[in-house]
Short mmCIF file of C-alpha atoms in Angstrom, two decimals:
data_model
loop_
_atom_site.label_atom_id
_atom_site.label_comp_id
_atom_site.label_asym_id
_atom_site.label_seq_id
_atom_site.Cartn_x
_atom_site.Cartn_y
_atom_site.Cartn_z
CA MET A 30 105.94 87.39 97.18
CA LEU A 31 102.37 85.55 97.15
CA SER A 32 100.52 86.49 96.52
CA CYS A 33 103.33 88.40 94.99
CA THR A 34 106.33 88.71 97.08
CA ARG A 35 108.42 87.45 98.93
CA SER A 36 105.27 87.73 97.33
CA LEU A 37 104.57 91.16 96.78
CA ILE A 38 101.61 91.70 94.52
CA TRP A 39 101.57 95.24 93.12
CA GLY A 40 100.44 96.85 90.03
CA GLY A 41 97.65 94.43 89.51
CA LEU A 42 94.48 95.69 87.71
CA LEU A 43 96.38 98.61 86.47
CA ALA A 44 95.06 97.99 82.92
CA LEU A 45 91.52 97.91 84.30
CA ALA A 46 92.23 101.22 86.03
CA GLY A 47 93.45 102.80 82.74
CA LEU A 48 97.24 102.46 83.33
CA THR A 49 99.82 101.23 81.01
CA ALA A 50 102.61 98.64 81.35
CA ALA A 51 106.37 99.67 81.66
CA SER A 52 109.36 98.36 79.84
CA PRO A 53 110.43 94.73 80.25
CA VAL A 54 112.98 93.46 82.77
CA ALA A 55 115.69 90.86 82.34
CA ASN A 56 114.18 87.28 82.25
CA GLY A 57 116.75 84.83 83.58
CA PRO A 58 120.45 84.55 84.16
CA LEU A 59 122.89 87.08 82.56
CA PRO A 60 126.05 85.94 80.85
CA ILE A 61 129.01 86.84 82.87
CA ALA A 62 132.63 85.65 82.76
CA ILE A 63 134.73 85.55 85.85
CA ARG A 64 137.39 88.24 85.98
CA HIS A 65 140.47 87.99 88.03
CA THR A 66 141.09 91.73 88.13
CA PRO A 67 142.54 92.86 91.45
CA SER A 68 140.24 95.10 93.36
CA SER A 69 140.20 96.94 96.66
CA PRO A 70 139.02 94.80 99.56
CA SER A 71 135.49 95.37 100.69
CA SER A 72 134.63 95.45 104.46
CA PHE A 73 131.66 94.78 106.54
CA GLU A 74 130.33 94.31 110.02
CA HIS A 75 131.38 91.17 111.63
CA ARG A 76 128.94 90.12 114.26
CA ASP A 77 126.87 87.40 116.03
CA TYR A 78 123.63 88.34 114.31
CA ASN A 79 121.59 87.25 117.48
CA SER A 80 123.41 89.93 119.22
CA SER A 81 122.70 93.71 119.16
CA SER A 82 126.43 94.59 119.47
CA LEU A 83 128.78 94.99 116.62
CA SER A 84 132.40 93.74 116.63
CA THR A 85 135.48 94.62 114.62
CA VAL A 86 135.16 95.47 110.97
CA VAL A 87 136.83 92.72 108.95
CA PRO A 88 137.89 92.92 105.26
CA LEU A 89 137.15 90.41 102.60
CA PRO A 90 140.16 88.26 101.83
CA PRO A 91 141.91 89.87 98.69
CA THR A 92 141.99 86.26 97.14
CA ILE A 93 138.26 85.61 97.63
CA GLN A 94 137.45 85.42 93.93
CA GLN A 95 140.39 82.91 93.18
CA ASP A 96 139.65 80.96 96.42
CA LEU A 97 136.01 80.51 95.46
CA ALA A 98 136.61 79.83 91.74
CA THR A 99 138.91 77.01 92.94
CA LEU A 100 136.41 75.53 95.31
CA LEU A 101 133.34 75.71 93.19
CA SER A 102 132.09 73.90 90.17
CA PRO A 103 133.16 75.19 86.71
CA SER A 104 129.67 76.60 86.00
CA ALA A 105 129.58 78.83 89.18
CA LEU A 106 130.38 82.40 88.94
CA VAL A 107 132.13 84.76 91.41
CA LEU A 108 131.84 88.43 90.91
CA LEU A 109 133.60 91.41 92.57
CA PRO A 110 132.55 95.02 92.23
CA SER A 111 135.18 95.38 89.39
CA SER A 112 133.29 92.81 87.35
CA PRO A 113 131.38 94.52 84.37
CA SER A 114 127.94 93.07 85.31
CA PHE A 115 128.28 93.18 89.10
CA THR A 116 125.51 95.76 89.53
CA GLN A 117 123.07 93.77 87.46
CA TYR A 118 123.09 91.20 90.15
CA THR A 119 122.69 93.54 92.97
CA HIS A 120 119.51 95.29 91.66
CA ARG A 121 116.49 94.87 93.80
CA TRP A 122 112.81 95.47 93.11
CA SER A 123 113.05 98.40 95.65
CA LEU A 124 116.18 100.37 95.29
CA ASN A 125 115.82 102.27 98.64
CA THR A 126 119.59 102.57 99.62
CA HIS A 127 118.72 104.11 102.99
CA THR A 128 116.14 101.62 104.27
CA ASN A 129 116.00 98.24 102.78
CA SER A 130 118.83 97.54 100.30
CA PRO A 131 121.86 95.42 101.17
CA SER A 132 125.15 95.98 99.57
CA TYR A 133 127.74 93.40 98.57
CA GLY A 134 131.55 92.99 98.33
CA VAL A 135 131.17 89.71 96.42
CA ILE A 136 128.45 87.85 94.55
CA VAL A 137 128.56 84.12 94.35
CA ILE A 138 126.20 82.49 91.67
CA PRO A 139 126.17 78.64 92.55
CA ALA A 140 125.26 76.00 89.95
CA SER A 141 124.47 73.39 92.43
CA GLU A 142 123.73 72.54 96.06
CA ARG A 143 127.38 71.66 96.60
CA ASP A 144 128.39 75.09 95.45
CA VAL A 145 126.02 76.56 98.00
CA SER A 146 127.46 74.37 100.77
CA LEU A 147 131.06 75.27 99.97
CA THR A 148 130.26 79.00 99.67
CA ILE A 149 128.76 79.08 103.11
CA GLN A 150 131.55 77.14 104.69
CA TYR A 151 133.98 79.56 103.12
CA ALA A 152 131.98 82.52 104.33
CA ASN A 153 132.01 81.11 107.93
CA THR A 154 135.73 80.40 107.80
CA HIS A 155 136.32 84.05 106.95
CA SER A 156 133.46 85.57 109.02
CA ILE A 157 131.63 86.92 105.98
CA PRO A 158 127.91 87.75 106.38
CA PHE A 159 125.83 86.29 103.53
CA LEU A 160 122.36 86.72 102.18
CA ALA A 161 120.79 84.18 99.64
CA THR A 162 118.59 85.95 97.03
CA THR A 163 116.35 84.94 94.21
CA GLY A 164 113.49 87.42 93.38
CA THR A 165 114.97 90.22 95.49
CA HIS A 166 111.47 91.64 96.24
CA GLY A 167 111.45 91.74 100.06
CA THR A 168 111.34 95.35 101.64
CA TRP A 169 112.25 94.39 105.24
CA GLN A 170 114.16 97.31 106.61
CA GLY A 171 116.76 94.95 108.29
CA LEU A 172 118.18 93.99 104.84
CA SER A 173 120.16 97.21 104.91
CA GLN A 174 122.10 95.82 107.85
CA LEU A 175 124.21 93.70 105.39
CA GLN A 176 126.78 96.07 103.92
CA GLY A 177 129.67 94.81 101.96
CA GLY A 178 129.01 91.14 102.68
CA MET A 179 128.27 88.09 100.29
CA ALA A 180 125.25 87.59 98.04
CA ILE A 181 124.47 84.03 97.16
CA TRP A 182 122.42 84.43 94.04
CA THR A 183 120.42 81.26 93.49
CA ARG A 184 118.70 81.94 90.28
CA ASN A 185 120.71 79.24 88.49
CA LEU A 186 119.23 76.41 90.71
CA THR A 187 116.67 75.66 88.13
CA LYS A 188 115.99 71.85 88.27
CA MET A 189 112.57 70.79 87.16
CA GLU A 190 111.79 67.13 87.18
CA PHE A 191 108.35 65.54 87.28
CA ALA A 192 107.45 62.47 89.10
CA ALA A 193 106.13 59.53 86.97
CA ASP A 194 102.71 59.66 88.70
CA GLY A 195 102.21 63.34 87.87
CA HIS A 196 101.47 64.22 91.45
CA SER A 197 104.67 66.09 92.21
CA ALA A 198 107.75 67.58 90.82
CA THR A 199 111.24 68.31 92.11
CA LEU A 200 111.77 72.20 91.71
CA GLY A 201 115.01 74.07 92.14
CA GLY A 202 115.28 76.85 94.62
CA GLY A 203 116.07 79.46 91.94
CA LEU A 204 112.85 79.03 90.00
CA ARG A 205 110.42 81.88 89.60
CA GLY A 206 106.79 81.75 88.82
CA ASN A 207 107.60 82.69 85.22
CA ASP A 208 109.46 79.45 84.97
CA VAL A 209 107.12 77.24 86.72
CA ILE A 210 103.58 78.07 85.67
CA PRO A 211 103.87 77.68 81.92
CA ALA A 212 105.90 74.44 82.32
CA LEU A 213 103.20 72.84 84.56
CA TRP A 214 100.37 74.19 82.26
CA ALA A 215 101.95 72.54 79.27
CA ARG A 216 101.51 69.25 81.15
CA GLY A 217 97.99 70.04 82.15
CA LYS A 218 99.09 70.72 85.74
CA GLN A 219 98.97 73.52 88.24
CA THR A 220 99.73 74.27 91.83
CA THR A 221 99.65 77.22 94.36
CA THR A 222 102.13 79.81 93.30
CA GLY A 223 102.51 83.51 93.94
CA SER A 224 100.58 85.84 91.70
CA CYS A 225 103.49 87.82 90.20
CA ARG A 226 105.52 86.07 87.67
CA CYS A 227 108.75 87.71 88.58
CA VAL A 228 108.92 86.55 92.24
CA SER A 229 110.45 83.21 93.04
CA LEU A 230 108.52 80.14 93.85
CA LEU A 231 110.01 79.42 97.17
CA GLY A 232 110.39 83.02 98.65
CA PRO A 233 106.71 83.40 99.18
CA ALA A 234 106.15 79.68 100.03
CA LEU A 235 108.72 79.81 102.83
CA GLY A 236 106.73 82.58 104.49
CA GLY A 237 103.36 80.78 103.84
CA GLY A 238 102.56 81.54 100.21
CA HIS A 239 99.33 82.91 99.36
CA GLY A 240 97.98 82.50 95.82
CA TRP A 241 95.05 82.33 93.54
CA LEU A 242 94.62 78.60 94.02
CA GLN A 243 94.98 78.43 97.79
CA GLY A 244 91.20 77.83 98.42
CA GLN A 245 91.43 74.68 96.40
CA TYR A 246 94.98 73.37 97.27
CA GLY A 247 96.30 75.22 100.37
CA LEU A 248 99.10 77.71 100.75
CA GLY A 249 102.51 77.32 98.87
CA ALA A 250 103.94 76.04 102.08
CA ASP A 251 101.34 73.18 102.09
CA GLN A 252 102.62 71.99 98.76
CA ILE A 253 106.07 71.14 99.99
CA LEU A 254 106.61 67.40 100.49
CA SER A 255 110.14 67.64 101.17
CA ALA A 256 113.02 70.12 100.96
CA ARG A 257 116.82 70.08 100.60
CA VAL A 258 118.35 72.67 102.82
CA VAL A 259 121.88 74.02 103.31
CA LEU A 260 122.11 75.00 106.96
CA ALA A 261 124.24 77.79 108.56
CA ASN A 262 127.19 75.52 109.04
CA GLY A 263 127.19 74.60 105.24
CA THR A 264 125.68 71.13 105.82
CA ALA A 265 123.14 70.09 103.27
CA VAL A 266 120.13 68.03 104.64
CA LYS A 267 116.79 66.66 103.54
CA THR A 268 113.75 67.56 105.44
CA SER A 269 110.18 66.13 105.36
CA ASN A 270 107.62 64.87 107.68
CA THR A 271 109.85 61.89 108.33
CA GLU A 272 113.36 63.35 108.14
CA ASN A 273 114.45 66.36 110.18
CA SER A 274 110.73 66.94 110.80
CA ASP A 275 111.34 69.74 113.33
CA LEU A 276 113.16 71.75 110.62
CA PHE A 277 110.52 70.88 108.08
CA TRP A 278 107.93 72.34 110.36
CA ALA A 279 109.89 75.54 110.57
CA LEU A 280 110.65 76.02 106.99
CA ARG A 281 106.85 76.16 106.17
CA GLY A 282 106.11 79.50 107.50
CA ALA A 283 109.53 80.84 108.88
CA GLY A 284 111.92 79.25 106.30
CA HIS A 285 114.14 82.30 105.60
CA ASN A 286 115.40 81.91 109.23
CA PHE A 287 116.87 78.44 108.81
CA GLY A 288 118.82 77.91 105.67
CA VAL A 289 119.13 78.08 101.85
CA VAL A 290 116.48 75.73 100.22
CA THR A 291 118.12 74.38 97.15
CA GLU A 292 115.13 72.25 95.94
CA VAL A 293 111.77 71.04 96.94
CA GLU A 294 109.41 68.20 96.15
CA TYR A 295 106.17 70.18 95.43
CA LYS A 296 102.58 68.87 94.91
CA LEU A 297 100.94 69.13 91.56
CA TYR A 298 97.26 68.95 90.47
CA ASP A 299 95.45 68.33 87.33
CA ALA A 300 94.05 71.46 85.80
CA VAL A 301 90.44 70.23 85.79
CA ARG A 302 88.92 73.63 85.72
CA PRO A 303 91.10 75.45 83.16
CA GLU A 304 88.87 78.62 82.67
CA TRP A 305 88.94 81.65 84.87
CA SER A 306 86.32 84.54 84.54
CA TYR A 307 86.79 87.97 86.01
CA GLN A 308 85.25 91.45 86.21
CA SER A 309 86.23 94.79 87.68
CA PHE A 310 84.21 97.53 89.24
CA THR A 311 85.41 101.11 89.73
CA PHE A 312 83.94 103.36 92.53
CA THR A 313 84.70 106.90 93.66
CA GLN A 314 85.89 107.25 97.26
CA ASP A 315 82.50 108.34 98.63
CA ARG A 316 81.22 104.77 97.96
CA LEU A 317 83.82 103.15 100.24
CA GLU A 318 81.65 102.21 103.11
CA GLU A 319 78.97 100.60 100.75
CA VAL A 320 81.72 98.76 98.77
CA TYR A 321 83.50 97.10 101.69
CA ARG A 322 80.20 96.13 103.39
CA VAL A 323 79.54 94.18 100.23
CA HIS A 324 83.03 92.63 100.41
CA ASN A 325 82.31 91.60 103.92
CA ALA A 326 79.05 90.07 103.01
CA VAL A 327 80.23 88.06 99.98
CA MET A 328 83.17 86.66 101.95
CA ARG A 329 81.13 85.19 104.66
CA ASN A 330 80.44 82.12 102.48
CA GLN A 331 83.23 82.57 99.94
CA SER A 332 83.60 79.70 97.44
CA GLN A 333 86.88 77.94 97.10
CA TYR A 334 86.94 79.07 93.48
CA VAL A 335 86.54 82.82 94.10
CA VAL A 336 89.11 85.53 94.88
CA TYR A 337 87.99 89.13 95.85
CA TRP A 338 90.57 91.75 95.40
CA SER A 339 90.44 95.55 95.79
CA LEU A 340 92.79 98.32 94.77
CA TRP A 341 93.25 102.02 95.70
CA ARG A 342 95.20 104.09 93.23
CA LEU A 343 95.14 107.65 92.06
CA VAL A 344 94.07 107.75 88.41
CA PRO A 345 93.81 111.45 87.47
CA GLU A 346 91.73 110.65 84.41
CA VAL A 347 88.89 109.43 86.70
CA ASP A 348 89.47 111.66 89.71
CA PRO A 349 92.43 114.07 89.74
CA VAL A 350 92.64 114.31 93.61
CA ASN A 351 91.02 111.31 95.29
CA PRO A 352 92.29 107.71 94.72
CA ILE A 353 89.64 105.44 93.10
CA LEU A 354 88.50 102.04 94.42
CA VAL A 355 88.73 99.09 92.11
CA SER A 356 87.09 95.79 93.20
CA THR A 357 87.76 92.68 91.02
CA VAL A 358 86.11 89.33 91.31
CA TYR A 359 88.08 86.30 89.99
CA TYR A 360 86.22 82.98 89.55
CA ASN A 361 87.80 79.79 88.56
CA GLY A 362 85.12 78.58 86.13
CA PRO A 363 83.09 79.73 83.08
CA ALA A 364 81.42 83.10 82.91
CA SER A 365 78.09 81.61 83.03
CA GLU A 366 78.74 80.39 86.53
CA ALA A 367 80.47 83.52 87.68
CA ALA A 368 77.46 85.98 87.19
CA SER A 369 76.17 85.47 90.69
CA TYR A 370 79.55 86.40 92.10
CA PHE A 371 79.81 89.61 90.10
CA ALA A 372 76.29 90.68 90.81
CA PRO A 373 76.56 92.18 94.30
CA PHE A 374 79.21 94.69 92.94
CA ALA A 375 77.25 95.46 89.76
CA ALA A 376 74.18 96.17 91.91
CA LEU A 377 76.11 99.21 93.52
CA SER A 378 76.05 101.05 90.15
CA PRO A 379 79.79 101.49 89.69
CA LEU A 380 81.25 104.43 87.97
CA GLN A 381 82.89 101.97 85.47
CA THR A 382 82.42 98.29 84.88
CA THR A 383 84.64 96.23 82.66
CA PRO A 384 83.24 93.43 80.38
CA VAL A 385 83.27 89.96 81.76
CA GLN A 386 86.55 88.43 80.49
CA THR A 387 87.95 84.81 80.50
CA THR A 388 91.41 83.40 80.58
CA ASP A 389 93.35 80.39 81.90
CA TYR A 390 95.51 80.18 84.99
CA PRO A 391 98.74 81.35 83.14
CA GLY A 392 96.70 84.22 81.70
CA LEU A 393 95.82 85.63 85.05
CA ALA A 394 99.26 87.33 85.12
CA ALA A 395 98.32 89.31 82.03
CA ALA A 396 94.84 89.92 83.38
CA ALA A 397 96.22 91.49 86.65
CA GLN A 398 99.39 92.90 84.95
CA PHE A 399 101.72 90.70 86.98
CA ARG A 400 103.98 89.60 83.97
CA VAL A 401 107.71 90.19 84.24
CA THR A 402 107.26 93.05 81.88
CA ASP A 403 104.57 94.86 83.76
CA TRP A 404 104.83 97.76 86.15
CA ALA A 405 104.45 95.38 89.15
CA CYS A 406 107.76 93.67 88.39
CA GLN A 407 109.68 96.72 87.33
CA PRO A 408 112.35 98.07 89.87
CA LYS A 409 111.27 101.09 91.85
CA ALA A 410 113.54 103.95 93.07
CA GLY A 411 111.77 103.44 96.36
CA ALA A 412 109.22 100.97 97.40
CA THR A 413 108.10 99.76 100.83
CA VAL A 414 105.26 97.51 101.77
CA TYR A 415 103.26 98.05 105.00
CA GLY A 416 101.23 94.75 105.49
CA MET A 417 98.54 93.39 107.73
CA ASP A 418 96.20 90.39 108.11
CA VAL A 419 92.66 90.57 109.41
CA ASP A 420 89.48 88.44 109.42
CA SER A 421 87.12 91.08 107.90
CA TYR A 422 87.05 94.72 106.74
CA ASP A 423 86.73 97.21 109.64
CA VAL A 424 84.94 99.78 107.58
CA LYS A 425 85.44 102.75 109.90
CA GLY A 426 89.16 101.94 110.12
CA LEU A 427 89.27 101.50 106.35
CA ARG A 428 87.83 104.98 105.93
CA LYS A 429 90.53 106.39 108.22
CA SER A 430 93.16 104.42 106.33
CA TYR A 431 91.88 105.72 102.96
CA ASN A 432 91.79 109.31 104.10
CA ALA A 433 95.38 109.08 105.40
CA PHE A 434 96.35 107.52 101.95
CA ARG A 435 94.69 110.41 100.14
CA ASP A 436 96.28 112.94 102.39
CA MET A 437 99.68 111.51 101.85
CA ILE A 438 99.34 111.87 98.00
CA ARG A 439 98.17 115.36 98.43
CA ALA A 440 100.88 116.36 100.86
CA GLU A 441 103.69 114.71 98.94
CA PRO A 442 102.92 114.33 95.16
CA ALA A 443 106.10 112.40 94.62
CA LEU A 444 104.29 109.50 96.41
CA SER A 445 101.30 109.51 94.00
CA LEU A 446 102.15 106.17 92.41
CA SER A 447 101.56 104.46 95.81
CA MET A 448 98.61 102.16 96.09
CA ALA A 449 96.78 99.91 98.52
CA TYR A 450 96.00 96.33 97.73
CA LEU A 451 93.53 94.41 99.67
CA GLU A 452 93.46 90.69 98.85
CA GLY A 453 90.59 88.45 99.88
CA TYR A 454 91.48 84.76 99.33
CA SER A 455 89.30 81.70 100.05
CA LEU A 456 90.48 79.51 102.88
CA GLN A 457 88.87 76.06 102.59
CA ALA A 458 92.03 74.06 101.73
CA VAL A 459 94.21 76.42 103.90
CA GLN A 460 92.15 75.65 106.97
CA ALA A 461 91.98 71.92 106.23
CA VAL A 462 95.73 71.83 107.12
CA PRO A 463 96.05 71.35 110.90
CA TYR A 464 96.94 74.66 112.52
CA GLU A 465 99.90 73.29 114.52
CA SER A 466 101.43 71.34 111.69
CA THR A 467 103.52 74.11 110.25
CA ALA A 468 105.16 77.33 111.42
CA PHE A 469 102.67 79.44 109.45
CA ALA A 470 100.23 80.97 112.10
CA LEU A 471 97.79 82.95 110.12
CA ARG A 472 95.46 80.29 108.62
CA ASP A 473 92.38 82.02 109.96
CA ARG A 474 93.03 85.41 108.33
CA LYS A 475 90.79 85.95 105.26
CA LEU A 476 92.24 89.16 104.25
CA LEU A 477 95.72 90.37 103.32
CA TYR A 478 96.47 94.08 103.08
CA GLY A 479 99.51 95.50 101.36
CA PHE A 480 99.93 99.20 101.41
CA LEU A 481 102.63 100.11 98.89
CA VAL A 482 104.39 103.46 99.23
CA THR A 483 106.49 103.99 96.28
CA TYR A 484 108.27 106.92 94.42
CA GLU A 485 110.33 107.19 91.13
CA GLU A 486 112.49 110.20 92.17
CA THR A 487 116.06 109.54 93.09
CA GLU A 488 117.26 113.21 93.98
CA ARG A 489 115.32 113.15 97.35
CA ASN A 490 115.66 109.46 98.08
CA LYS A 491 116.47 109.80 101.76
CA THR A 492 113.90 112.44 102.43
CA LEU A 493 111.18 110.46 100.56
CA ASP A 494 112.17 107.24 102.39
CA ALA A 495 111.30 109.19 105.74
CA GLN A 496 108.04 110.36 104.35
CA ALA A 497 107.02 107.04 103.10
CA GLN A 498 107.75 105.43 106.39
CA LYS A 499 105.75 108.14 108.35
CA TRP A 500 102.71 107.75 106.00
CA GLY A 501 102.95 104.05 105.45
CA GLU A 502 102.71 103.28 109.17
CA LYS A 503 99.79 105.73 109.58
CA ILE A 504 97.90 104.15 106.75
CA ARG A 505 98.38 100.63 107.94
CA ASP A 506 97.76 101.30 111.69
CA ALA A 507 94.57 103.11 110.82
CA ALA A 508 93.21 100.26 108.86
CA TYR A 509 93.22 97.92 111.83
CA GLY A 510 90.40 99.94 113.36
CA ASP A 511 89.51 99.79 117.13
CA LYS A 512 88.48 96.09 117.31
CA VAL A 513 91.78 94.26 116.67
CA LYS A 514 93.62 93.48 119.83
CA GLN A 515 96.40 91.25 118.45
CA LYS A 516 97.91 92.79 115.17
CA SER A 517 99.06 90.20 112.57
CA VAL A 518 101.18 90.47 109.37
CA TYR A 519 102.06 88.04 106.59
CA VAL A 520 105.74 87.96 107.14
CA ASN A 521 106.41 88.39 103.26
CA TYR A 522 104.74 91.78 103.64
CA ALA A 523 106.40 92.73 106.87
CA LYS A 524 108.27 96.02 107.09
CA GLY A 525 110.52 95.53 110.21
CA SER A 526 108.63 97.32 112.97
CA GLU A 527 106.28 94.39 113.72
CA SER A 528 106.70 92.12 116.60
CA LEU A 529 107.71 88.47 116.35
CA GLN A 530 104.18 87.43 117.60
CA ALA A 531 102.50 89.50 114.82
CA MET A 532 104.52 87.61 112.15
CA TYR A 533 104.83 84.11 113.64
CA GLY A 534 101.80 83.81 116.06
CA TYR A 535 100.99 84.70 119.59
CA GLU A 536 100.95 81.24 121.15
CA GLY A 537 103.61 80.74 123.65
CA TRP A 538 104.43 77.24 122.46
CA ARG A 539 104.86 78.47 118.83
CA GLN A 540 107.28 81.15 119.83
CA GLU A 541 109.32 78.82 122.06
CA ARG A 542 109.39 76.13 119.44
CA LEU A 543 110.85 78.62 116.81
CA LYS A 544 113.39 79.92 119.29
CA MET A 545 114.65 76.42 120.12
CA LEU A 546 114.86 75.53 116.47
CA LYS A 547 116.72 78.72 115.75
CA ARG A 548 119.24 77.84 118.58
CA LYS A 549 119.57 74.26 117.07
CA TYR A 550 119.98 75.02 113.42
CA ASP A 551 121.31 78.62 113.34
CA PRO A 552 122.81 79.37 116.74
CA LYS A 553 124.88 82.28 115.39
CA GLY A 554 122.08 83.72 113.48
CA LYS A 555 123.57 83.79 110.12
CA PHE A 556 120.18 83.79 108.53
CA SER A 557 118.92 86.97 110.26
CA PHE A 558 118.63 89.78 107.72
CA TYR A 559 114.86 89.13 107.03
CA ALA A 560 112.34 89.00 109.91
CA PRO A 561 114.87 87.23 112.18
CA ILE A 562 113.79 84.97 115.15
CA LYS A 563 115.91 85.96 118.05
CA ALA A 564 117.22 82.69 119.63
#
């Protein structure tokens, strides 16, 4: 996510824009018993995933459930489509069946790292493609290439052990923000996490990991001191700056290409600035140019304690045909110190201004409506993210992008819940990390755009998917403007049409190193259903 996704951050500031929360979602593992009911074998494409050619369709072994139940620990679960709760483990944040949803013939819910290793070894022996999942928020179109394979559902890997010195914790690969943030806060600690509570801790971090605290502590990836990883051959290894250091480099920015991370040693910090202050300003679309010139101005010397976010969303109560603009300033400190950061937006005479409000770090999720019960975390019939990273707002390009966004909603009302999220994080601690020290290549980008095209209809799913793609690409491409020569995208917001260079950096050495490591650690491309590096 992660920011919020595979840090996707969506639905934030909806309360400030006059929108309400949706019904809650499940929070944690579901109780399921293994059933040994015979079922029809599933089938899938068997292939070398670094190759573009497909080979023979191979069925799942009819004894797969019994086989795995014998191999794995007593606490592990193995589910077939005949299992009553099977579908509850296949649900994704985006339910686009035609564009970015995988399907499974078996779901394995490991209880330990050893379970993960044995599951992958079994999958390899029987040529079963697999996908490890936790938050299930990614909208990469290649996910749909996995049909009838195996899901390795890691949500039960929930270790949380705190170092005696308080400077780190060992955190399981299945933990979500909703597990980690309150637990740390209760100990007077905090660290960089994604913004949405429903996304995993590690999904965003393995792609970089933007978050509220990155200006102070660095990205999520920068917090990883070591990681245990199950590789494509089922071997479990430890990685750090001193053990398997080449793999450790790759995990922090391109991690979903190299293995299943079962746990990490993660940096923690004392919460010495517990208070956050924030204020939102609503503008009509005719003020766009003024608003984003101010954003550019205030971000030139952005404090490490400040985050500037902006939202486009149709709110008929405010304007029935034109999406509004909502700019929110978040400051990690008391309201008395925050006034100077709010002032430039207040000086624009907004249509609406919220009162200055205060909260703590865990409370930011409620402030931005990123709790597990909020709209941002609710499954969508269709949702696809079109992301991009830039250094500053190209105001002319942003106007063209906004106009395309508005035209989309007018042309296809079913897409009227779509929105644009423009995230302006501080970079001090991000850029303090040497650029070449991790696989994350976008440390110089101040702005993260996420254009979410979404709908709730199901009758026209396939038709709306096509419309969403057409408009989403048009909106994103317009926002680059005329000055950007090398397009970049945060891999956790990538759609699938972006180049490897856009996601992982344009430097030749960086591309070659990633390809070399892919050949070394995943030569058959087992981990290639999300933003794959082609070896």
